[in-house]
Short mmCIF file of C-alpha atoms and ligand atoms in Angstrom, two decimals:
data_model
loop_
_atom_site.label_atom_id
_atom_site.label_comp_id
_atom_site.label_asym_id
_atom_site.label_seq_id
_atom_site.Cartn_x
_atom_site.Cartn_y
_atom_site.Cartn_z
CA MET Z 1239 -33.26 -8.16 29.88
CA LYS Z 1240 -29.92 -8.42 31.67
CA VAL Z 1241 -27.35 -9.83 29.27
CA CYS Z 1242 -23.67 -10.68 29.60
CA VAL Z 1243 -21.40 -11.00 26.55
CA ILE Z 1244 -18.20 -12.96 27.14
CA GLY Z 1245 -15.56 -12.03 24.59
CA GLY Z 1246 -17.20 -8.61 24.58
CA GLY Z 1247 -14.05 -6.81 23.48
CA GLY Z 1248 -13.83 -8.79 20.23
CA TYR Z 1249 -15.47 -8.09 16.87
CA VAL Z 1250 -18.54 -10.25 17.34
CA GLY Z 1251 -18.88 -9.67 21.08
CA LEU Z 1252 -18.61 -5.90 20.83
CA VAL Z 1253 -21.10 -5.59 17.99
CA THR Z 1254 -23.46 -8.02 19.74
CA GLY Z 1255 -23.25 -6.18 23.06
CA LEU Z 1256 -23.80 -2.75 21.52
CA GLY Z 1257 -26.58 -4.07 19.29
CA LEU Z 1258 -28.37 -5.62 22.28
CA ALA Z 1259 -27.99 -2.36 24.22
CA GLU Z 1260 -29.58 -0.53 21.28
CA LEU Z 1261 -32.46 -3.05 21.43
CA GLY Z 1262 -33.06 -1.94 25.02
CA HIS Z 1263 -31.26 -4.62 27.03
CA GLN Z 1264 -28.92 -3.96 29.93
CA VAL Z 1265 -25.58 -5.37 28.80
CA THR Z 1266 -22.23 -6.13 30.38
CA ASN Z 1267 -19.39 -7.04 28.06
CA VAL Z 1268 -16.68 -9.13 29.69
CA ASP Z 1269 -13.25 -9.67 28.17
CA VAL Z 1270 -9.86 -10.83 29.37
CA ASN Z 1271 -8.16 -8.26 27.16
CA THR Z 1272 -7.53 -5.53 29.74
CA ASP Z 1273 -6.38 -2.97 27.15
CA ARG Z 1274 -9.57 -3.30 25.15
CA ILE Z 1275 -11.78 -3.14 28.24
CA ARG Z 1276 -9.96 -0.01 29.42
CA GLN Z 1277 -10.33 1.62 25.99
CA LEU Z 1278 -14.00 0.66 25.77
CA GLY Z 1279 -14.62 1.98 29.30
CA GLU Z 1280 -13.09 5.29 28.15
CA GLY Z 1281 -15.46 5.30 25.18
CA THR Z 1282 -12.90 4.41 22.51
CA ALA Z 1283 -13.64 1.64 20.02
CA PRO Z 1284 -10.57 -0.59 19.62
CA ILE Z 1285 -11.64 -1.65 16.11
CA TYR Z 1286 -12.94 0.22 13.11
CA GLU Z 1287 -16.48 -0.60 11.96
CA GLU Z 1288 -18.85 1.88 10.42
CA ASN Z 1289 -21.31 3.27 13.02
CA LEU Z 1290 -19.68 1.43 15.90
CA ALA Z 1291 -18.22 4.54 17.56
CA PRO Z 1292 -21.57 6.42 17.81
CA LEU Z 1293 -23.26 3.34 19.32
CA LEU Z 1294 -20.46 3.05 21.85
CA LYS Z 1295 -20.75 6.73 22.73
CA ARG Z 1296 -24.52 6.59 23.14
CA HIS Z 1297 -24.76 3.42 25.19
CA GLY Z 1298 -21.48 3.85 27.07
CA ASP Z 1299 -22.58 7.30 28.24
CA SER Z 1300 -26.04 6.07 29.29
CA GLN Z 1301 -24.54 2.99 31.01
CA ALA Z 1302 -26.79 0.70 28.94
CA ILE Z 1303 -23.55 -1.18 28.32
CA LYS Z 1304 -20.69 -1.67 30.76
CA PHE Z 1305 -17.26 -3.18 30.20
CA THR Z 1306 -15.36 -5.28 32.67
CA THR Z 1307 -12.72 -7.99 32.95
CA GLU Z 1308 -14.63 -9.60 35.81
CA ILE Z 1309 -17.00 -12.38 34.78
CA ASN Z 1310 -18.71 -12.28 38.19
CA GLU Z 1311 -19.71 -8.68 37.58
CA GLY Z 1312 -21.16 -9.51 34.17
CA MET Z 1313 -23.05 -12.56 35.41
CA GLU Z 1314 -24.80 -10.84 38.31
CA ASP Z 1315 -28.60 -11.27 37.77
CA CYS Z 1316 -27.86 -12.17 34.17
CA VAL Z 1317 -30.60 -14.00 32.23
CA VAL Z 1318 -28.74 -14.60 28.99
CA VAL Z 1319 -24.99 -15.01 28.57
CA PHE Z 1320 -23.45 -14.90 25.11
CA VAL Z 1321 -20.21 -16.74 24.48
CA ALA Z 1322 -18.42 -14.88 21.68
CA VAL Z 1323 -14.80 -15.82 22.27
CA GLY Z 1324 -12.41 -16.75 19.49
CA THR Z 1325 -12.17 -20.19 17.91
CA PRO Z 1326 -9.03 -19.82 15.78
CA SER Z 1327 -7.48 -22.60 13.73
CA ARG Z 1328 -4.85 -24.87 15.23
CA ALA Z 1329 -1.83 -25.76 13.12
CA ASP Z 1330 -3.63 -28.92 11.97
CA GLY Z 1331 -6.68 -26.92 10.81
CA LYS Z 1332 -8.92 -28.08 13.64
CA PRO Z 1333 -10.62 -25.36 15.69
CA ASP Z 1334 -8.79 -24.38 18.85
CA LEU Z 1335 -11.49 -24.54 21.53
CA SER Z 1336 -9.31 -23.45 24.44
CA GLN Z 1337 -11.08 -20.07 24.83
CA VAL Z 1338 -14.48 -21.78 24.85
CA ILE Z 1339 -13.27 -24.34 27.40
CA GLN Z 1340 -11.96 -21.55 29.63
CA VAL Z 1341 -15.36 -19.82 29.49
CA ALA Z 1342 -17.14 -23.06 30.41
CA GLU Z 1343 -14.85 -23.39 33.43
CA ASP Z 1344 -15.39 -19.75 34.44
CA LEU Z 1345 -19.15 -19.90 33.94
CA GLY Z 1346 -19.65 -22.97 36.09
CA HIS Z 1347 -18.63 -21.01 39.17
CA THR Z 1348 -20.88 -18.03 38.41
CA LEU Z 1349 -24.29 -19.51 37.50
CA SER Z 1350 -26.67 -18.74 40.35
CA SER Z 1351 -30.13 -18.88 38.78
CA TYR Z 1352 -31.70 -20.08 35.51
CA THR Z 1353 -29.51 -18.80 32.67
CA VAL Z 1354 -29.55 -19.29 28.92
CA ILE Z 1355 -26.02 -19.79 27.63
CA VAL Z 1356 -25.88 -18.74 23.99
CA ILE Z 1357 -22.94 -19.97 21.94
CA LYS Z 1358 -22.27 -17.33 19.31
CA SER Z 1359 -18.74 -18.47 18.58
CA THR Z 1360 -18.43 -20.73 15.56
CA VAL Z 1361 -17.85 -24.17 17.07
CA PRO Z 1362 -17.94 -27.74 15.78
CA VAL Z 1363 -20.60 -30.30 16.58
CA GLY Z 1364 -19.78 -31.80 19.97
CA THR Z 1365 -18.78 -28.50 21.59
CA VAL Z 1366 -22.03 -28.13 23.50
CA GLU Z 1367 -21.55 -31.62 24.93
CA LEU Z 1368 -18.01 -30.62 25.92
CA PHE Z 1369 -19.36 -27.43 27.50
CA LEU Z 1370 -21.98 -29.43 29.40
CA SER Z 1371 -19.42 -31.90 30.69
CA ILE Z 1372 -17.31 -29.05 32.08
CA LEU Z 1373 -20.32 -27.31 33.64
CA ALA Z 1374 -21.43 -30.60 35.17
CA ARG Z 1375 -18.20 -30.62 37.17
CA THR Z 1376 -18.23 -26.99 38.22
CA HIS Z 1377 -21.69 -25.53 38.54
CA THR Z 1378 -23.73 -25.50 41.74
CA GLU Z 1379 -26.16 -28.39 41.86
CA GLY Z 1380 -29.78 -27.36 41.40
CA VAL Z 1381 -29.00 -24.22 39.37
CA GLU Z 1382 -30.71 -24.63 36.02
CA PHE Z 1383 -29.41 -23.56 32.63
CA ASP Z 1384 -29.88 -24.27 28.94
CA ILE Z 1385 -27.49 -24.00 26.03
CA VAL Z 1386 -28.46 -22.48 22.70
CA SER Z 1387 -26.46 -22.40 19.49
CA ASN Z 1388 -27.07 -19.00 17.87
CA PRO Z 1389 -24.44 -18.67 15.13
CA GLU Z 1390 -23.36 -15.25 13.92
CA PHE Z 1391 -23.47 -14.25 10.25
CA LEU Z 1392 -22.29 -10.63 10.41
CA ARG Z 1393 -19.88 -9.43 7.75
CA GLU Z 1394 -16.94 -7.42 9.00
CA GLY Z 1395 -17.12 -4.05 7.28
CA ASN Z 1396 -20.92 -4.13 7.60
CA ALA Z 1397 -21.12 -5.58 11.08
CA VAL Z 1398 -23.33 -2.97 12.76
CA TYR Z 1399 -25.69 -2.84 9.79
CA ASP Z 1400 -25.87 -6.64 9.76
CA PHE Z 1401 -26.76 -6.80 13.45
CA PHE Z 1402 -29.85 -4.70 12.84
CA HIS Z 1403 -30.67 -6.19 9.42
CA PRO Z 1404 -29.88 -9.90 9.65
CA ASP Z 1405 -30.97 -12.24 6.83
CA ARG Z 1406 -32.04 -14.79 9.41
CA ILE Z 1407 -31.70 -15.73 13.06
CA VAL Z 1408 -30.81 -19.34 13.73
CA ILE Z 1409 -31.75 -20.72 17.12
CA GLY Z 1410 -30.50 -24.21 17.79
CA THR Z 1411 -31.78 -25.74 20.99
CA ASN Z 1412 -33.94 -28.56 22.25
CA SER Z 1413 -35.23 -26.45 25.15
CA GLU Z 1414 -38.63 -24.79 24.79
CA ARG Z 1415 -37.85 -22.58 27.80
CA ALA Z 1416 -34.61 -21.30 26.25
CA SER Z 1417 -36.35 -20.79 22.93
CA LEU Z 1418 -38.89 -18.48 24.61
CA VAL Z 1419 -36.12 -16.48 26.28
CA MET Z 1420 -34.42 -16.06 22.88
CA ASP Z 1421 -37.73 -14.86 21.39
CA GLU Z 1422 -37.98 -12.22 24.10
CA LEU Z 1423 -34.36 -11.20 23.60
CA TYR Z 1424 -34.76 -10.66 19.86
CA ALA Z 1425 -38.36 -9.35 20.05
CA PRO Z 1426 -37.37 -5.69 19.37
CA LEU Z 1427 -35.53 -6.79 16.21
CA LEU Z 1428 -38.46 -8.91 15.08
CA GLN Z 1429 -40.81 -5.97 15.59
CA THR Z 1430 -38.80 -3.78 13.22
CA THR Z 1431 -38.26 -6.64 10.74
CA PRO Z 1432 -41.51 -8.64 10.82
CA ASN Z 1433 -40.52 -10.97 7.96
CA LEU Z 1434 -37.18 -11.88 9.45
CA PRO Z 1435 -36.86 -15.67 9.28
CA VAL Z 1436 -36.24 -17.29 12.65
CA ILE Z 1437 -34.95 -20.76 11.93
CA ARG Z 1438 -35.33 -23.18 14.81
CA THR Z 1439 -33.13 -26.23 14.65
CA SER Z 1440 -31.28 -28.79 16.69
CA VAL Z 1441 -27.89 -27.73 18.05
CA PRO Z 1442 -25.86 -29.75 15.49
CA SER Z 1443 -27.91 -28.32 12.60
CA ALA Z 1444 -27.35 -24.76 13.82
CA GLN Z 1445 -23.63 -25.41 14.04
CA LEU Z 1446 -23.54 -26.93 10.56
CA ILE Z 1447 -25.59 -24.04 9.12
CA LYS Z 1448 -22.75 -21.70 10.07
CA TYR Z 1449 -19.96 -23.90 8.70
CA ALA Z 1450 -21.87 -24.78 5.54
CA SER Z 1451 -22.67 -21.11 4.89
CA ASN Z 1452 -19.04 -20.05 5.11
CA ALA Z 1453 -17.85 -23.06 3.12
CA PHE Z 1454 -20.38 -22.21 0.42
CA LEU Z 1455 -19.16 -18.60 0.22
CA ALA Z 1456 -15.57 -19.85 0.06
CA THR Z 1457 -16.59 -22.22 -2.73
CA ARG Z 1458 -18.00 -19.33 -4.77
CA VAL Z 1459 -14.75 -17.39 -4.36
CA SER Z 1460 -12.56 -20.31 -5.41
CA PHE Z 1461 -14.94 -21.12 -8.24
CA ILE Z 1462 -14.84 -17.64 -9.69
CA ASN Z 1463 -11.06 -17.46 -9.34
CA GLU Z 1464 -10.87 -20.70 -11.31
CA ILE Z 1465 -13.05 -19.18 -14.03
CA ALA Z 1466 -10.94 -16.00 -13.97
CA SER Z 1467 -7.80 -18.04 -14.62
CA LEU Z 1468 -9.60 -19.67 -17.54
CA CYS Z 1469 -10.69 -16.25 -18.82
CA GLU Z 1470 -7.05 -15.17 -18.97
CA ARG Z 1471 -6.24 -18.18 -21.11
CA VAL Z 1472 -9.16 -17.98 -23.51
CA GLY Z 1473 -9.31 -14.20 -23.96
CA ALA Z 1474 -12.51 -13.68 -21.99
CA ASP Z 1475 -13.12 -11.00 -19.35
CA ILE Z 1476 -14.19 -12.23 -15.89
CA ASN Z 1477 -16.05 -8.96 -15.24
CA GLU Z 1478 -18.20 -9.56 -18.31
CA VAL Z 1479 -18.64 -13.22 -17.39
CA THR Z 1480 -19.88 -12.45 -13.87
CA GLU Z 1481 -22.07 -9.65 -15.18
CA GLY Z 1482 -23.71 -12.25 -17.33
CA MET Z 1483 -23.96 -14.89 -14.61
CA GLY Z 1484 -25.20 -12.76 -11.71
CA PRO Z 1485 -28.70 -11.83 -12.92
CA ASP Z 1486 -29.70 -15.51 -12.82
CA PRO Z 1487 -31.61 -15.71 -9.52
CA ARG Z 1488 -30.16 -19.18 -8.98
CA ILE Z 1489 -26.69 -17.64 -9.02
CA GLY Z 1490 -26.70 -13.95 -7.93
CA HIS Z 1491 -23.79 -11.51 -7.87
CA ALA Z 1492 -22.53 -11.89 -4.29
CA TYR Z 1493 -19.10 -13.47 -3.77
CA LEU Z 1494 -18.47 -13.63 -7.50
CA THR Z 1495 -15.58 -11.19 -7.57
CA ALA Z 1496 -12.31 -12.59 -8.86
CA GLY Z 1497 -9.20 -11.60 -6.95
CA LEU Z 1498 -6.89 -12.50 -4.15
CA GLY Z 1499 -9.19 -15.14 -2.70
CA PHE Z 1500 -10.71 -15.50 0.73
CA GLY Z 1501 -8.68 -14.36 3.75
CA GLY Z 1502 -9.68 -12.89 7.07
CA PRO Z 1503 -10.58 -14.49 10.36
CA CYS Z 1504 -13.46 -16.71 9.23
CA LEU Z 1505 -13.82 -18.27 5.78
CA GLU Z 1506 -10.53 -20.17 5.68
CA LYS Z 1507 -10.66 -21.13 9.33
CA ASP Z 1508 -14.24 -22.39 9.07
CA LEU Z 1509 -13.55 -24.26 5.86
CA MET Z 1510 -10.59 -26.00 7.49
CA ALA Z 1511 -12.74 -26.77 10.52
CA LEU Z 1512 -15.44 -28.29 8.32
CA ILE Z 1513 -12.82 -30.42 6.58
CA SER Z 1514 -11.60 -31.62 9.96
CA ILE Z 1515 -15.18 -32.35 11.08
CA ALA Z 1516 -15.66 -34.47 7.95
CA GLU Z 1517 -12.39 -36.30 8.55
CA SER Z 1518 -13.22 -37.01 12.15
CA HIS Z 1519 -16.41 -38.68 10.90
CA ALA Z 1520 -14.46 -40.77 8.36
CA TYR Z 1521 -15.79 -38.79 5.40
CA GLU Z 1522 -13.44 -37.56 2.67
CA PRO Z 1523 -14.47 -33.95 1.78
CA TYR Z 1524 -13.10 -33.83 -1.80
CA LEU Z 1525 -14.87 -30.65 -2.82
CA LEU Z 1526 -14.04 -28.70 0.35
CA ARG Z 1527 -10.39 -29.65 0.06
CA SER Z 1528 -10.26 -28.40 -3.53
CA VAL Z 1529 -11.86 -25.11 -2.53
CA LEU Z 1530 -9.09 -24.61 0.03
CA GLU Z 1531 -6.29 -25.69 -2.30
CA ARG Z 1532 -7.52 -23.41 -5.09
CA ASN Z 1533 -7.50 -20.50 -2.66
CA GLU Z 1534 -3.98 -21.23 -1.48
CA ARG Z 1535 -2.73 -20.78 -5.07
CA GLN Z 1536 -3.97 -17.21 -5.37
CA VAL Z 1537 -1.16 -15.46 -3.47
CA GLY Z 1538 1.30 -17.17 -5.83
CA GLU Z 1539 -0.69 -15.86 -8.80
CA VAL Z 1540 -0.27 -12.28 -7.53
CA ILE Z 1541 3.45 -12.78 -7.05
CA ALA Z 1542 3.73 -14.22 -10.57
CA LYS Z 1543 2.00 -11.12 -11.96
CA VAL Z 1544 4.36 -8.79 -10.09
CA LYS Z 1545 7.34 -10.79 -11.32
CA ALA Z 1546 6.07 -10.70 -14.87
CA GLN Z 1547 6.11 -6.92 -14.57
CA THR Z 1548 9.51 -6.64 -12.91
CA GLY Z 1549 11.45 -9.00 -15.19
CA ASP Z 1550 11.20 -11.92 -12.77
CA VAL Z 1551 13.23 -10.11 -10.16
CA LEU Z 1552 11.92 -8.92 -6.81
CA TYR Z 1553 15.28 -8.49 -5.07
CA GLN Z 1554 15.65 -4.82 -4.05
CA ARG Z 1555 12.52 -3.84 -5.95
CA ILE Z 1556 10.38 -1.29 -4.13
CA ILE Z 1557 6.80 -2.51 -4.06
CA THR Z 1558 3.93 -0.39 -2.81
CA VAL Z 1559 0.96 -2.23 -1.36
CA TYR Z 1560 -2.42 -0.54 -1.25
CA GLY Z 1561 -4.61 -2.26 1.30
CA LEU Z 1562 -3.71 -4.29 4.39
CA ALA Z 1563 -7.16 -5.03 5.84
CA PHE Z 1564 -8.52 -8.41 4.80
CA LYS Z 1565 -11.47 -6.61 3.19
CA PRO Z 1566 -12.69 -3.05 2.85
CA GLY Z 1567 -14.65 -1.48 5.69
CA THR Z 1568 -12.63 -3.00 8.53
CA SER Z 1569 -9.32 -2.48 10.28
CA ASP Z 1570 -8.98 -6.26 10.75
CA VAL Z 1571 -5.78 -7.74 9.35
CA ARG Z 1572 -6.18 -11.22 10.81
CA ASN Z 1573 -5.22 -13.76 8.15
CA SER Z 1574 -5.22 -10.96 5.59
CA LEU Z 1575 -4.00 -12.28 2.25
CA SER Z 1576 -2.38 -8.90 1.74
CA LEU Z 1577 0.02 -9.76 4.57
CA LYS Z 1578 0.73 -13.13 2.95
CA VAL Z 1579 1.60 -11.37 -0.32
CA ILE Z 1580 3.90 -9.02 1.62
CA ASP Z 1581 5.62 -12.02 3.26
CA ARG Z 1582 6.28 -13.56 -0.14
CA LEU Z 1583 7.57 -10.27 -1.59
CA GLN Z 1584 9.92 -9.82 1.36
CA SER Z 1585 11.13 -13.40 1.21
CA GLU Z 1586 12.32 -12.71 -2.34
CA GLY Z 1587 14.16 -9.55 -1.26
CA ALA Z 1588 11.62 -6.86 -2.18
CA SER Z 1589 11.33 -3.75 -0.10
CA VAL Z 1590 7.67 -3.21 0.80
CA ARG Z 1591 5.87 0.05 1.57
CA ALA Z 1592 2.19 -0.06 2.40
CA HIS Z 1593 -0.85 2.12 2.83
CA ASP Z 1594 -4.28 1.43 4.29
CA PRO Z 1595 -6.96 3.95 5.26
CA PHE Z 1596 -7.85 2.24 8.55
CA ALA Z 1597 -5.66 -0.80 9.24
CA LEU Z 1598 -2.19 0.71 9.75
CA ALA Z 1599 -2.23 0.43 13.55
CA GLU Z 1600 -3.31 -3.23 13.48
CA ALA Z 1601 -0.85 -4.02 10.67
CA ALA Z 1602 2.01 -2.39 12.62
CA LEU Z 1603 1.55 -5.04 15.32
CA VAL Z 1604 2.00 -7.99 12.97
CA THR Z 1605 4.41 -6.84 10.24
CA SER Z 1606 8.12 -6.19 10.29
CA ASN Z 1607 10.27 -4.19 7.88
CA VAL Z 1608 7.19 -2.85 6.11
CA GLU Z 1609 7.22 0.93 5.79
CA LEU Z 1610 3.68 2.03 6.66
CA PHE Z 1611 2.27 5.24 5.19
CA ASP Z 1612 -0.89 7.14 5.96
CA ASP Z 1613 -0.28 9.21 2.82
CA PRO Z 1614 -1.07 7.06 -0.23
CA TYR Z 1615 1.03 9.32 -2.49
CA ALA Z 1616 4.14 9.19 -0.33
CA ALA Z 1617 3.77 5.39 -0.28
CA ALA Z 1618 4.21 5.24 -4.06
CA GLU Z 1619 7.34 7.36 -4.36
CA ASN Z 1620 10.13 5.55 -6.25
CA ALA Z 1621 8.17 2.31 -6.35
CA ASP Z 1622 8.80 -0.28 -9.07
CA SER Z 1623 5.29 -1.62 -8.84
CA ALA Z 1624 2.06 -0.86 -6.96
CA LEU Z 1625 -0.31 -3.60 -5.81
CA ILE Z 1626 -3.96 -3.07 -4.97
CA LEU Z 1627 -4.75 -5.79 -2.44
CA THR Z 1628 -7.85 -4.47 -0.62
CA ALA Z 1629 -10.76 -3.08 -2.61
CA TRP Z 1630 -11.16 0.11 -0.57
CA PRO Z 1631 -13.50 2.42 -2.52
CA GLU Z 1632 -11.25 5.25 -1.29
CA TYR Z 1633 -8.63 4.09 -3.79
CA LEU Z 1634 -10.91 4.98 -6.68
CA LYS Z 1635 -10.62 8.61 -5.56
CA LEU Z 1636 -6.81 8.65 -5.76
CA ASP Z 1637 -5.09 10.83 -8.34
CA PHE Z 1638 -3.36 8.01 -10.22
CA ALA Z 1639 -1.68 10.46 -12.61
CA ARG Z 1640 0.09 11.92 -9.56
CA ILE Z 1641 1.06 8.46 -8.36
CA ARG Z 1642 2.34 7.53 -11.82
CA VAL Z 1643 4.87 10.33 -12.05
CA THR Z 1644 6.38 9.59 -8.65
CA MET Z 1645 6.94 5.89 -9.30
CA THR Z 1646 10.19 4.62 -10.80
CA GLU Z 1647 8.13 2.43 -13.09
CA PRO Z 1648 4.40 3.01 -13.48
CA ARG Z 1649 3.06 -0.50 -12.93
CA ILE Z 1650 -0.03 -1.76 -11.13
CA VAL Z 1651 -1.10 -5.27 -10.22
CA ASP Z 1652 -4.75 -4.95 -9.26
CA ALA Z 1653 -5.62 -8.10 -7.34
CA CYS Z 1654 -9.14 -6.77 -6.70
CA ASN Z 1655 -9.92 -5.69 -10.29
CA LEU Z 1656 -10.83 -2.42 -8.58
CA LEU Z 1657 -9.74 -0.22 -11.47
CA SER Z 1658 -11.08 -2.49 -14.20
CA ALA Z 1659 -14.43 -0.68 -14.30
CA HIS Z 1660 -12.58 2.68 -14.44
CA PRO Z 1661 -9.89 2.07 -17.08
CA HIS Z 1662 -9.01 5.78 -17.30
CA LEU Z 1663 -7.50 5.53 -13.78
CA ALA Z 1664 -4.92 3.02 -15.00
CA GLU Z 1665 -3.95 5.04 -18.07
CA GLY Z 1666 -0.20 5.29 -18.50
CA PHE Z 1667 0.46 2.28 -16.25
CA ALA Z 1668 1.47 -1.24 -17.14
CA TYR Z 1669 -1.73 -2.67 -15.61
CA ASN Z 1670 -2.56 -6.24 -14.69
CA GLY Z 1671 -5.84 -7.29 -13.17
CA PHE Z 1672 -7.27 -10.79 -12.70
CA GLY Z 1673 -9.12 -12.69 -15.38
CA THR Z 1674 -9.27 -9.76 -17.76
CA PRO Z 1675 -7.70 -9.17 -21.19
CA THR Z 1676 -5.11 -6.94 -19.43
CA ALA Z 1677 -4.32 -9.60 -16.82
CA ASN Z 1678 -1.11 -10.94 -18.39
P1 LIG M 3187 -12.06 -11.88 18.49
O1 LIG M 3187 -10.72 -12.52 18.68
O2 LIG M 3187 -12.13 -10.53 17.85
O3 LIG M 3187 -12.80 -11.78 19.89
C1 LIG M 3187 -12.74 -12.76 20.86
C2 LIG M 3187 -12.59 -12.05 22.19
O4 LIG M 3187 -12.73 -13.01 23.24
C3 LIG M 3187 -11.24 -11.39 22.40
O5 LIG M 3187 -11.40 -10.01 22.68
C4 LIG M 3187 -10.64 -12.15 23.57
O6 LIG M 3187 -9.81 -11.34 24.40
C5 LIG M 3187 -11.87 -12.61 24.29
N1 LIG M 3187 -11.67 -13.76 25.20
C6 LIG M 3187 -10.95 -14.88 24.99
N2 LIG M 3187 -11.05 -15.69 26.05
C7 LIG M 3187 -11.86 -15.09 26.93
C8 LIG M 3187 -12.36 -15.43 28.22
N3 LIG M 3187 -12.02 -16.59 28.82
N4 LIG M 3187 -13.17 -14.57 28.86
C9 LIG M 3187 -13.50 -13.39 28.29
N5 LIG M 3187 -13.07 -13.00 27.08
C10 LIG M 3187 -12.26 -13.84 26.41
O7 LIG M 3187 -12.92 -12.93 17.67
P2 LIG M 3187 -14.19 -12.61 16.74
O8 LIG M 3187 -13.75 -12.29 15.38
O9 LIG M 3187 -15.10 -11.71 17.44
O10 LIG M 3187 -14.85 -14.06 16.66
C11 LIG M 3187 -15.51 -14.63 17.77
C12 LIG M 3187 -16.25 -15.87 17.29
O11 LIG M 3187 -17.28 -15.48 16.35
C13 LIG M 3187 -15.38 -16.88 16.54
O12 LIG M 3187 -15.83 -18.15 16.82
C14 LIG M 3187 -15.64 -16.54 15.08
O13 LIG M 3187 -15.43 -17.64 14.23
C15 LIG M 3187 -17.10 -16.15 15.12
N6 LIG M 3187 -17.50 -15.25 14.06
C16 LIG M 3187 -16.70 -14.19 13.70
C17 LIG M 3187 -17.10 -13.34 12.71
C18 LIG M 3187 -16.23 -12.21 12.28
O14 LIG M 3187 -16.50 -11.64 11.21
N7 LIG M 3187 -15.20 -11.83 13.02
C19 LIG M 3187 -18.38 -13.50 12.01
C20 LIG M 3187 -19.17 -14.61 12.50
C21 LIG M 3187 -18.72 -15.46 13.47
#
């Protein structure tokens, strides 16, 4: 099937395009980011995701996927067009739909035969109506199309795996014709995963499934951070508590790790969007608001732990940060809580040095006065405190004894509780995790 992916240089668009090429479709990824399109055309992945580079090599070389900045090129003979552009938060927390609106305007001029427009971007209820109203003004009369809401659930850090092993596919549409086209599109995936649930819903339900899923995950994170804070006060250990909670099939282990809270490009943004959706329908979302507020406290908790170690003074302290990506497995630093911690450290006069195995290049674009190191040992030299802010498994392989002797003061604040299961690694350090007996 001939498929076009708009926003095809972004995380979701790139993984979607490459995944569809692997399923046997002929794909063109369109993006306005000329640098990314040039890099992709040269066979270089602009982001780090496991197994992305080999997919790009295979399908780029065979021309099963092409990259262009020209929407007309992508839309030629196209049967399905995915919209995977960004929907970031505005200052007021509402989703900024300007990229989606631009695509609607661009698409109107390019539709020439029946096309299924698939909204993969996370968008609020009402966006399809907005899209339709724009298309109604711009598209050629008589050319038919349908709109489908097909929300994306991939996890950055596992994005390629998730494309080929989704938990479910949600297809929100009231068009039988579009539904059949979607079945054909995903048929190769359904053949390899016969029990894969395909959930067919209305458009608003599909949109709410996405927001509700992310809000639920965010709720688990804030919930467990609340319990971790309680653990610190009552002498319990959050690791033992979650070990005891997780086996209950009604609960499970996922998203029950205490730490820095939820950052990254999606959970906070989508939670804020859901709050704004509730408000715009005159509903007060008490629970959702608390989830957000609880999360916003977490960066302060890290700073308090660092200060407790450094005698309440951060001015001219050298602090080493391990981990800049918003989670392990990705180079993405968008809305990374690690960067928020760095901001706070710098605002109190600390001098920050940082290491990350994959995110240095992306971090360099959005940080200032942070010394970035690709050598984790050099990053720790003369430091007054080291912070683990991304749970990269690579950090468990570090020689902490070597780090300890190069630091001015051997102190660790482990916001991920990464070392808590390996206490020998923290030997000789003043060590503070979250929600554990050594947290304070
Ligand atoms: P992104 O910012 O990485 O990618 C968006 C891409 O769209 C960019 O490369 C941008 O240059 C391009 N773009 C913007 N306007 C365009 C236009 N008019 N024509 C062509 N290209 C255009 O964003 P990301 O992370 O891929 O997210 C996309 C959507 O998917 C968002 O709505 C997000 O909430 C949702 N989502 C993201 C997930 C993630 O883990 N990143 C997971 C699930 C959903």
